[in-house]
Amino acid sequence: MTTSALRRQVKNIVHNYSEAEIKVREATSNDPWGPSSSLMSEIADLTFNVVAFAEVMGMVWKRLNDSGKNWRHVYKALTLLDYLLKTGSERVAQQCRENAFTIQTLRDFQYVDRDGRDQGSNVREKARQLVCLLRDEDRLRQERSQALKTKERMAGGGTGGSGGVYGGIPPSYHPGRRTSQPSMAVLYGEEFSRSRGSPSSFNSSASSPRAASDLEQARPQTSGEEELQLQLALAMSREESQKSAMLDLVDIFGPSSGSQPPRGDPWPSAQPSCNSTSNPWDSVAVQSSTPVIGSP
């Protein structure tokens, strides 16, 4: 186990991250290789669970707002977001459009490493691709259709599928419970260099009929109930993020008079220009609701 992986596990325990949050942290780590397709597939399945969706997206937005030296966090979060847009819940695209400015800002991301290499170019290009994809609903719909067919075909062949029917509540997910994660070796596309270590396999355990019955009963029965659960989950996620930010401030500056944590953006906030006319993306204001910035 590498030092970074050990440090990540310690943080997972200290911050009591849920299973969904741990999976996202693993997929967007600082390791010099990309997230495995099997891990991203598991995360995509979790987005169909109302509670897990809020946890997954909350951690993704945190990674996207990370500092320049952690450019891999940002780049891998964009890579994961691209995968979720194509194979996850349709709510992923909806939330991305609501937080469009966060992704647009990354088109100006800057970071040059010690060797003088512009690592920010990878982030800028990936952000540009995502913005274009979100603007073109027809293209997104077509790519989702192709990606879902590919995923179902791979799951049917028994090549590391999630072990459940696509679009349902993942049977192995238990909110708030920490689990061990597979190592990151299989590349998503050709966007990262090959791992120097050998990949380890990950087999998800089959759930018992009783557990499956309990999860079926927990599934929202109506769209109104599902929306209510989503709002409650988002509220809980925001509350936990605010508490975490306040604790970080107390650790750094000591007890204060209850001042709010800073919410600055680490990158230039210049509004990017758009070529198309009457585009709803052009009207995104700086005051739009963006996720809380915090280092996990």
XYZ file of C-alpha atoms in Angstrom, residues 22 97 174 186 196 205 223 275:
8
model
C -14.835 6.934 -0.256
C -26.247 22.740 -15.556
C -25.352 1.111 2.775
C -7.546 -0.244 -15.384
C 3.291 0.425 -12.684
C -20.733 -9.534 -2.627
C -41.693 11.228 -7.790
C -19.906 31.916 -29.511
